[in-house]
PDB file of C-alpha atoms and ligand atoms in Angstrom:
ATOM      1  CA  MET N   1    -100.587  43.668 -90.843  1.00 43.00           C
ATOM      2  CA  THR N   2    -100.631  44.662 -87.221  1.00 46.00           C
ATOM      3  CA  ALA N   3     -97.030  43.476 -86.757  1.00 45.00           C
ATOM      4  CA  VAL N   4     -95.874  45.661 -89.613  1.00 43.00           C
ATOM      5  CA  ALA N   5     -97.599  48.594 -88.054  1.00 43.00           C
ATOM      6  CA  LEU N   6     -95.764  47.942 -84.813  1.00 41.00           C
ATOM      7  CA  VAL N   7     -92.444  47.658 -86.608  1.00 40.00           C
ATOM      8  CA  LEU N   8     -93.098  50.950 -88.303  1.00 40.00           C
ATOM      9  CA  ALA N   9     -94.159  52.447 -85.035  1.00 43.00           C
ATOM     10  CA  LEU N  10     -90.908  51.254 -83.371  1.00 43.00           C
ATOM     11  CA  THR N  11     -88.807  52.347 -86.303  1.00 43.00           C
ATOM     12  CA  ALA N  12     -90.310  55.783 -86.391  1.00 43.00           C
ATOM     13  CA  PRO N  13     -88.976  56.823 -82.977  1.00 44.00           C
ATOM     14  CA  VAL N  14     -85.554  55.453 -83.854  1.00 43.00           C
ATOM     15  CA  LEU N  15     -85.463  57.427 -86.999  1.00 43.00           C
ATOM     16  CA  GLY N  16     -86.849  60.333 -85.123  1.00 42.00           C
ATOM     17  CA  SER N  17     -83.954  60.148 -82.698  1.00 45.00           C
ATOM     18  CA  GLY N  18     -81.660  60.440 -85.669  1.00 44.00           C
ATOM     19  CA  PRO N  19     -81.676  64.168 -85.605  1.00 46.00           C
ATOM     20  CA  ASP N  20     -81.118  64.121 -81.861  1.00 49.00           C
ATOM     21  CA  LEU N  21     -77.837  62.254 -82.354  1.00 46.00           C
ATOM     22  CA  THR N  22     -76.567  65.336 -84.029  1.00 46.00           C
ATOM     23  CA  THR N  23     -76.562  67.114 -80.712  1.00 46.00           C
ATOM     24  CA  PRO N  24     -74.218  64.806 -78.803  1.00 48.00           C
ATOM     25  CA  PRO N  25     -71.452  65.186 -81.364  1.00 48.00           C
ATOM     26  CA  LEU N  26     -71.568  68.858 -80.593  1.00 48.00           C
ATOM     27  CA  GLU N  27     -71.077  68.119 -76.913  1.00 51.00           C
ATOM     28  CA  ALA N  28     -68.237  65.762 -77.674  1.00 48.00           C
ATOM     29  CA  PRO N  29     -65.855  68.567 -78.620  1.00 47.00           C
ATOM     30  CA  VAL N  30     -66.563  70.101 -75.251  1.00 47.00           C
ATOM     31  CA  ILE N  31     -65.345  66.914 -73.563  1.00 47.00           C
ATOM     32  CA  VAL N  32     -62.272  66.894 -75.736  1.00 43.00           C
ATOM     33  CA  GLU N  33     -61.525  70.413 -74.590  1.00 46.00           C
ATOM     34  CA  LEU N  34     -61.767  69.283 -70.979  1.00 47.00           C
ATOM     35  CA  ARG N  35     -59.215  66.537 -71.508  1.00 48.00           C
ATOM     36  CA  PRO N  36     -56.411  68.903 -72.384  1.00 47.00           C
ATOM     37  CA  VAL N  37     -57.085  70.601 -69.083  1.00 46.00           C
ATOM     38  CA  ALA N  38     -56.561  67.350 -67.186  1.00 48.00           C
ATOM     39  CA  PRO N  39     -52.951  66.753 -68.322  1.00 49.00           C
ATOM     40  CA  PRO N  40     -51.715  69.878 -66.524  1.00 49.00           C
ATOM     41  CA  ARG N  41     -53.113  68.388 -63.324  1.00 54.00           C
ATOM     42  CA  THR N  42     -51.181  65.149 -63.837  1.00 48.00           C
ATOM     43  CA  PRO N  43     -47.696  66.676 -64.009  1.00 50.00           C
ATOM     44  CA  PRO N  44     -47.763  68.004 -60.423  1.00 50.00           C
ATOM     45  CA  PRO N  45     -47.830  64.475 -58.921  1.00 50.00           C
ATOM     46  CA  THR N  46     -45.018  63.471 -61.241  1.00 48.00           C
ATOM     47  CA  PRO N  47     -42.483  65.931 -59.789  1.00 48.00           C
ATOM     48  CA  VAL N  48     -43.313  64.572 -56.324  1.00 46.00           C
ATOM     49  CA  THR N  49     -42.363  61.056 -57.334  1.00 42.00           C
ATOM     50  CA  PRO N  50     -38.823  61.957 -58.414  1.00 44.00           C
ATOM     51  CA  VAL N  51     -38.292  63.497 -54.978  1.00 42.00           C
ATOM     52  CA  GLN N  52     -39.275  60.222 -53.296  1.00 41.00           C
ATOM     53  CA  VAL N  53     -37.038  58.149 -55.542  1.00 39.00           C
ATOM     54  CA  PRO N  54     -33.797  59.742 -54.344  1.00 39.00           C
ATOM     55  CA  THR N  55     -34.940  59.206 -50.763  1.00 42.00           C
ATOM     56  CA  GLU N  56     -35.563  55.517 -51.310  1.00 42.00           C
ATOM     57  CA  ALA N  57     -32.320  55.275 -53.172  1.00 40.00           C
ATOM     58  CA  ALA N  58     -30.569  56.853 -50.217  1.00 41.00           C
ATOM     59  CA  PHE N  59     -32.055  54.275 -47.901  1.00 36.00           C
ATOM     60  CA  SER N  60     -30.997  51.516 -50.249  1.00 39.00           C
ATOM     61  CA  VAL N  61     -27.484  52.861 -50.208  1.00 38.00           C
ATOM     62  CA  GLU N  62     -27.497  52.937 -46.421  1.00 38.00           C
ATOM     63  CA  ILE N  63     -28.816  49.398 -46.219  1.00 37.00           C
ATOM     64  CA  ALA N  64     -26.304  48.221 -48.781  1.00 40.00           C
ATOM     65  CA  ALA N  65     -23.517  49.979 -46.929  1.00 40.00           C
ATOM     66  CA  SER N  66     -24.555  48.552 -43.580  1.00 40.00           C
ATOM     67  CA  ALA N  67     -24.746  45.059 -44.998  1.00 42.00           C
ATOM     68  CA  VAL N  68     -21.186  45.328 -46.191  1.00 41.00           C
ATOM     69  CA  GLN N  69     -19.718  46.406 -42.878  1.00 43.00           C
ATOM     70  CA  PRO N  70     -19.818  43.366 -40.579  1.00 43.00           C
ATOM     71  CA  LYS N  71     -16.430  44.121 -39.007  1.00 43.00           C
ATOM     72  CA  PRO N  72     -16.541  47.849 -38.109  1.00 50.00           C
ATOM     73  CA  PRO N  73     -16.884  48.693 -34.408  1.00 52.00           C
ATOM     74  CA  SER N  74     -20.343  50.175 -34.780  1.00 54.00           C
ATOM     75  CA  PRO N  75     -22.649  47.157 -34.520  1.00 52.00           C
ATOM     76  CA  VAL N  76     -24.997  46.619 -37.421  1.00 62.00           C
ATOM     77  CA  VAL N  77     -27.967  44.681 -36.240  1.00 52.00           C
ATOM     78  CA  VAL N  78     -30.664  43.092 -38.236  1.00 55.00           C
ATOM     79  CA  GLN N  79     -32.248  41.131 -35.420  1.00 74.00           C
ATOM     80  CA  GLN N  80     -34.689  43.069 -33.306  1.00 77.00           C
ATOM     81  CA  PRO N  81     -34.163  43.273 -29.546  1.00 76.00           C
ATOM     82  CA  VAL N  82     -35.243  40.080 -27.873  1.00 75.00           C
ATOM     83  CA  ALA N  83     -38.870  39.897 -26.931  1.00 72.00           C
ATOM     84  CA  ARG N  84     -39.309  36.150 -27.093  1.00 80.00           C
ATOM     85  CA  VAL N  85     -36.512  33.669 -27.728  1.00 83.00           C
ATOM     86  CA  ALA N  86     -38.853  31.717 -29.977  1.00 85.00           C
ATOM     87  CA  ASP N  87     -38.943  34.680 -32.361  1.00 88.00           C
ATOM     88  CA  HIS N  88     -35.202  34.310 -32.874  1.00 93.00           C
ATOM     89  CA  ALA N  89     -34.963  30.542 -33.234  1.00 94.00           C
ATOM     90  CA  ASP N  90     -33.561  30.821 -36.732  1.00 94.00           C
ATOM     91  CA  ALA N  91     -30.966  33.405 -35.736  1.00 95.00           C
ATOM     92  CA  ILE N  92     -29.909  31.291 -32.753  1.00 96.00           C
ATOM     93  CA  ALA N  93     -29.563  28.220 -34.966  1.00 96.00           C
ATOM     94  CA  ARG N  94     -27.435  30.159 -37.448  1.00 97.00           C
ATOM     95  CA  ALA N  95     -25.242  31.500 -34.657  1.00 97.00           C
ATOM     96  CA  ARG N  96     -24.832  28.015 -33.159  1.00 97.00           C
ATOM     97  CA  SER N  97     -23.666  26.584 -36.464  1.00 97.00           C
ATOM     98  CA  ALA N  98     -21.111  29.325 -37.067  1.00 97.00           C
ATOM     99  CA  PRO N  99     -17.436  28.999 -36.070  1.00 97.00           C
ATOM    100  CA  ASN N 100     -16.202  30.807 -32.970  1.00 97.00           C
ATOM    101  CA  GLY N 101     -15.776  34.492 -33.688  1.00 97.00           C
ATOM    102  CA  GLN N 102     -17.464  34.252 -37.068  1.00 97.00           C
ATOM    103  CA  LEU N 103     -21.107  34.599 -36.109  1.00 96.00           C
ATOM    104  CA  PRO N 104     -23.191  36.415 -38.730  1.00 95.00           C
ATOM    105  CA  ARG N 105     -23.873  39.844 -37.312  1.00 92.00           C
ATOM    106  CA  ASP N 106     -27.426  39.683 -38.536  1.00 93.00           C
ATOM    107  CA  ALA N 107     -27.894  36.618 -36.332  1.00 95.00           C
ATOM    108  CA  LEU N 108     -27.051  38.542 -33.161  1.00 95.00           C
ATOM    109  CA  CYS N 109     -29.386  40.363 -30.809  1.00 94.00           C
ATOM    110  CA  PRO N 110     -28.733  43.633 -28.988  1.00 94.00           C
ATOM    111  CA  ILE N 111     -29.525  44.242 -25.316  1.00 95.00           C
ATOM    112  CA  TRP N 112     -30.459  47.582 -23.756  1.00 95.00           C
ATOM    113  CA  ASP N 113     -27.056  49.209 -24.278  1.00 95.00           C
ATOM    114  CA  GLY N 114     -26.612  47.915 -27.831  1.00 94.00           C
ATOM    115  CA  THR N 115     -24.101  45.189 -26.959  1.00 96.00           C
ATOM    116  CA  LEU N 116     -24.560  42.151 -29.180  1.00 96.00           C
ATOM    117  CA  PHE N 117     -24.998  38.549 -28.077  1.00 96.00           C
ATOM    118  CA  ARG N 118     -26.382  35.305 -29.404  1.00 96.00           C
ATOM    119  CA  CYS N 119     -30.103  35.898 -29.060  1.00 95.00           C
ATOM    120  CA  ASP N 120     -30.687  33.385 -26.252  1.00 95.00           C
ATOM    121  CA  MET N 121     -27.898  35.022 -24.219  1.00 96.00           C
ATOM    122  CA  ALA N 122     -29.429  38.431 -24.903  1.00 96.00           C
ATOM    123  CA  ALA N 123     -32.766  37.044 -23.765  1.00 95.00           C
ATOM    124  CA  ALA N 124     -31.228  35.735 -20.520  1.00 96.00           C
ATOM    125  CA  LEU N 125     -29.711  39.151 -19.780  1.00 97.00           C
ATOM    126  CA  GLU N 126     -32.964  40.930 -20.572  1.00 95.00           C
ATOM    127  CA  SER N 127     -34.778  38.455 -18.345  1.00 95.00           C
ATOM    128  CA  ALA N 128     -32.402  39.245 -15.481  1.00 96.00           C
ATOM    129  CA  ALA N 129     -32.772  42.986 -16.056  1.00 96.00           C
ATOM    130  CA  ALA N 130     -36.530  42.694 -16.088  1.00 95.00           C
ATOM    131  CA  ALA N 131     -36.286  40.921 -12.723  1.00 96.00           C
ATOM    132  CA  GLY N 132     -34.235  43.693 -11.160  1.00 96.00           C
ATOM    133  CA  MET N 133     -30.640  43.480 -12.364  1.00 97.00           C
ATOM    134  CA  PRO N 134     -29.345  47.043 -12.918  1.00 97.00           C
ATOM    135  CA  ARG N 135     -29.100  47.800 -16.633  1.00 97.00           C
ATOM    136  CA  VAL N 136     -25.419  48.676 -16.651  1.00 97.00           C
ATOM    137  CA  ASN N 137     -23.370  49.109 -19.801  1.00 97.00           C
ATOM    138  CA  MET N 138     -21.658  45.870 -20.690  1.00 97.00           C
ATOM    139  CA  THR N 139     -17.876  45.853 -20.682  1.00 95.00           C
ATOM    140  CA  ASP N 140     -17.892  43.235 -23.394  1.00 95.00           C
ATOM    141  CA  GLY N 141     -20.235  40.933 -25.274  1.00 96.00           C
ATOM    142  CA  TYR N 142     -19.769  39.073 -28.531  1.00 96.00           C
ATOM    143  CA  ARG N 143     -16.207  39.179 -29.824  1.00 96.00           C
ATOM    144  CA  SER N 144     -15.284  38.405 -33.405  1.00 95.00           C
ATOM    145  CA  TYR N 145     -12.137  36.394 -33.962  1.00 95.00           C
ATOM    146  CA  ASP N 146     -10.201  39.550 -34.826  1.00 94.00           C
ATOM    147  CA  GLN N 147     -11.409  41.184 -31.636  1.00 93.00           C
ATOM    148  CA  GLN N 148     -10.308  38.145 -29.647  1.00 94.00           C
ATOM    149  CA  VAL N 149      -6.865  38.455 -31.177  1.00 94.00           C
ATOM    150  CA  SER N 150      -6.584  42.094 -30.146  1.00 93.00           C
ATOM    151  CA  VAL N 151      -7.967  41.350 -26.663  1.00 90.00           C
ATOM    152  CA  LYS N 152      -5.430  38.559 -26.247  1.00 91.00           C
ATOM    153  CA  ALA N 153      -2.679  40.927 -27.310  1.00 92.00           C
ATOM    154  CA  SER N 154      -3.702  43.539 -24.777  1.00 91.00           C
ATOM    155  CA  ARG N 155      -4.676  41.315 -21.834  1.00 86.00           C
ATOM    156  CA  GLY N 156      -2.302  38.406 -22.264  1.00 86.00           C
ATOM    157  CA  SER N 157      -3.043  35.499 -19.923  1.00 82.00           C
ATOM    158  CA  TRP N 158      -6.237  37.173 -18.804  1.00 79.00           C
ATOM    159  CA  ALA N 159      -7.782  36.543 -22.198  1.00 84.00           C
ATOM    160  CA  ALA N 160      -8.672  33.224 -23.797  1.00 85.00           C
ATOM    161  CA  GLN N 161      -6.813  31.861 -26.788  1.00 90.00           C
ATOM    162  CA  PRO N 162      -8.424  33.449 -29.882  1.00 93.00           C
ATOM    163  CA  GLY N 163     -11.085  31.157 -31.262  1.00 94.00           C
ATOM    164  CA  THR N 164     -11.852  29.511 -27.907  1.00 92.00           C
ATOM    165  CA  SER N 165     -13.545  32.255 -25.876  1.00 92.00           C
ATOM    166  CA  ASN N 166     -17.225  31.956 -25.198  1.00 94.00           C
ATOM    167  CA  HIS N 167     -17.327  35.606 -26.170  1.00 96.00           C
ATOM    168  CA  GLY N 168     -16.733  34.274 -29.671  1.00 97.00           C
ATOM    169  CA  TYR N 169     -19.963  32.295 -29.445  1.00 97.00           C
ATOM    170  CA  GLY N 170     -21.909  35.316 -28.252  1.00 97.00           C
ATOM    171  CA  THR N 171     -22.792  33.562 -24.997  1.00 97.00           C
ATOM    172  CA  ALA N 172     -20.517  35.438 -22.597  1.00 97.00           C
ATOM    173  CA  ALA N 173     -20.753  38.899 -21.080  1.00 98.00           C
ATOM    174  CA  ASP N 174     -18.313  40.916 -19.012  1.00 97.00           C
ATOM    175  CA  ILE N 175     -20.544  42.697 -16.546  1.00 98.00           C
ATOM    176  CA  PRO N 176     -19.591  45.531 -14.195  1.00 97.00           C
ATOM    177  CA  GLU N 177     -21.096  46.329 -10.832  1.00 96.00           C
ATOM    178  CA  PRO N 178     -23.687  46.641  -9.500  1.00 97.00           C
ATOM    179  CA  ALA N 179     -25.248  44.171 -11.931  1.00 97.00           C
ATOM    180  CA  ARG N 180     -22.575  41.596 -11.175  1.00 96.00           C
ATOM    181  CA  SER N 181     -23.461  41.371  -7.478  1.00 97.00           C
ATOM    182  CA  TRP N 182     -27.104  41.003  -8.381  1.00 98.00           C
ATOM    183  CA  LEU N 183     -26.204  38.090 -10.672  1.00 98.00           C
ATOM    184  CA  PHE N 184     -24.326  36.238  -7.922  1.00 97.00           C
ATOM    185  CA  ARG N 185     -27.632  36.164  -6.036  1.00 98.00           C
ATOM    186  CA  HIS N 186     -30.104  35.636  -8.888  1.00 97.00           C
ATOM    187  CA  GLY N 187     -28.184  34.859 -12.085  1.00 97.00           C
ATOM    188  CA  ALA N 188     -28.898  31.133 -11.981  1.00 96.00           C
ATOM    189  CA  ASP N 189     -32.624  31.862 -12.071  1.00 96.00           C
ATOM    190  CA  HIS N 190     -32.074  33.328 -15.542  1.00 96.00           C
ATOM    191  CA  GLY N 191     -29.643  30.732 -16.856  1.00 96.00           C
ATOM    192  CA  LEU N 192     -26.589  32.887 -16.186  1.00 98.00           C
ATOM    193  CA  ILE N 193     -23.493  31.563 -14.433  1.00 97.00           C
ATOM    194  CA  ASN N 194     -20.060  32.747 -13.418  1.00 97.00           C
ATOM    195  CA  PRO N 195     -18.219  29.581 -14.532  1.00 95.00           C
ATOM    196  CA  ALA N 196     -16.006  27.587 -12.176  1.00 92.00           C
ATOM    197  CA  TRP N 197     -12.777  28.598 -13.900  1.00 90.00           C
ATOM    198  CA  ALA N 198     -13.688  32.247 -13.338  1.00 92.00           C
ATOM    199  CA  LYS N 199     -13.778  31.592  -9.606  1.00 91.00           C
ATOM    200  CA  THR N 200     -10.562  29.611  -9.347  1.00 87.00           C
ATOM    201  CA  GLU N 201      -7.763  29.587 -11.883  1.00 78.00           C
ATOM    202  CA  LYS N 202      -8.694  33.032 -13.063  1.00 83.00           C
ATOM    203  CA  HIS N 203     -10.670  35.281 -10.825  1.00 88.00           C
ATOM    204  CA  GLU N 204     -13.100  36.920 -13.233  1.00 92.00           C
ATOM    205  CA  PRO N 205     -16.239  37.790 -11.276  1.00 95.00           C
ATOM    206  CA  TRP N 206     -17.301  40.021 -14.175  1.00 96.00           C
ATOM    207  CA  HIS N 207     -17.454  37.124 -16.653  1.00 96.00           C
ATOM    208  CA  TRP N 208     -20.909  35.552 -17.023  1.00 97.00           C
ATOM    209  CA  GLU N 209     -22.061  32.929 -19.449  1.00 97.00           C
ATOM    210  CA  LEU N 210     -25.171  31.195 -20.589  1.00 96.00           C
ATOM    211  CA  ALA N 211     -25.517  28.109 -18.404  1.00 93.00           C
ATOM    212  CA  ASN N 212     -26.227  25.469 -21.048  1.00 74.00           C
TER     213      ASN N 212
HETATM  214 ZN1   ZN X   1     -15.393  37.601 -20.320  1.00 67.97          ZN
END
């Protein structure tokens, strides 16, 4: 009998709250009225997004365009300037496996003046510059096969047969003074040499290569 009393006692409050439930429904409409107000706030961010889309699209177009122009004079570089040769191991390997004058441009590294080289050559030049070699503008760095053809046409016997120049491997630099004189004293310390042929058969004191 006592249990029944308790059940009734518990049921009573529930039933009693019945009438109270009538109140919330009245508040519900208020919430519904607030929701319509929210939508107007959402649109503002939406217009902002369309503005960003064209910008990203523009960048994509630039990237796409730059990726398609490996031959134009203006160098398109994907590799970052050399900080550590180890960071460019993959790029160096790709450049080593490519035919003379056909190195992937995105496998090349720029030095201070933007001239491109195989990344270990760029690192050797940066190493020399960091040790005191004047940061002059290079006369020449990597040469594509087409560039070697035009150089051969303009310089004749002074230029290598197209497809054989170390410039085509990205490991040669034509360096003006005063950097050149500095290299004759310290170049070997940075793996840079003025090869024997450049001292004898052809006197090219400006031509420096990676030693190995
Ligand atoms: Zn040269």
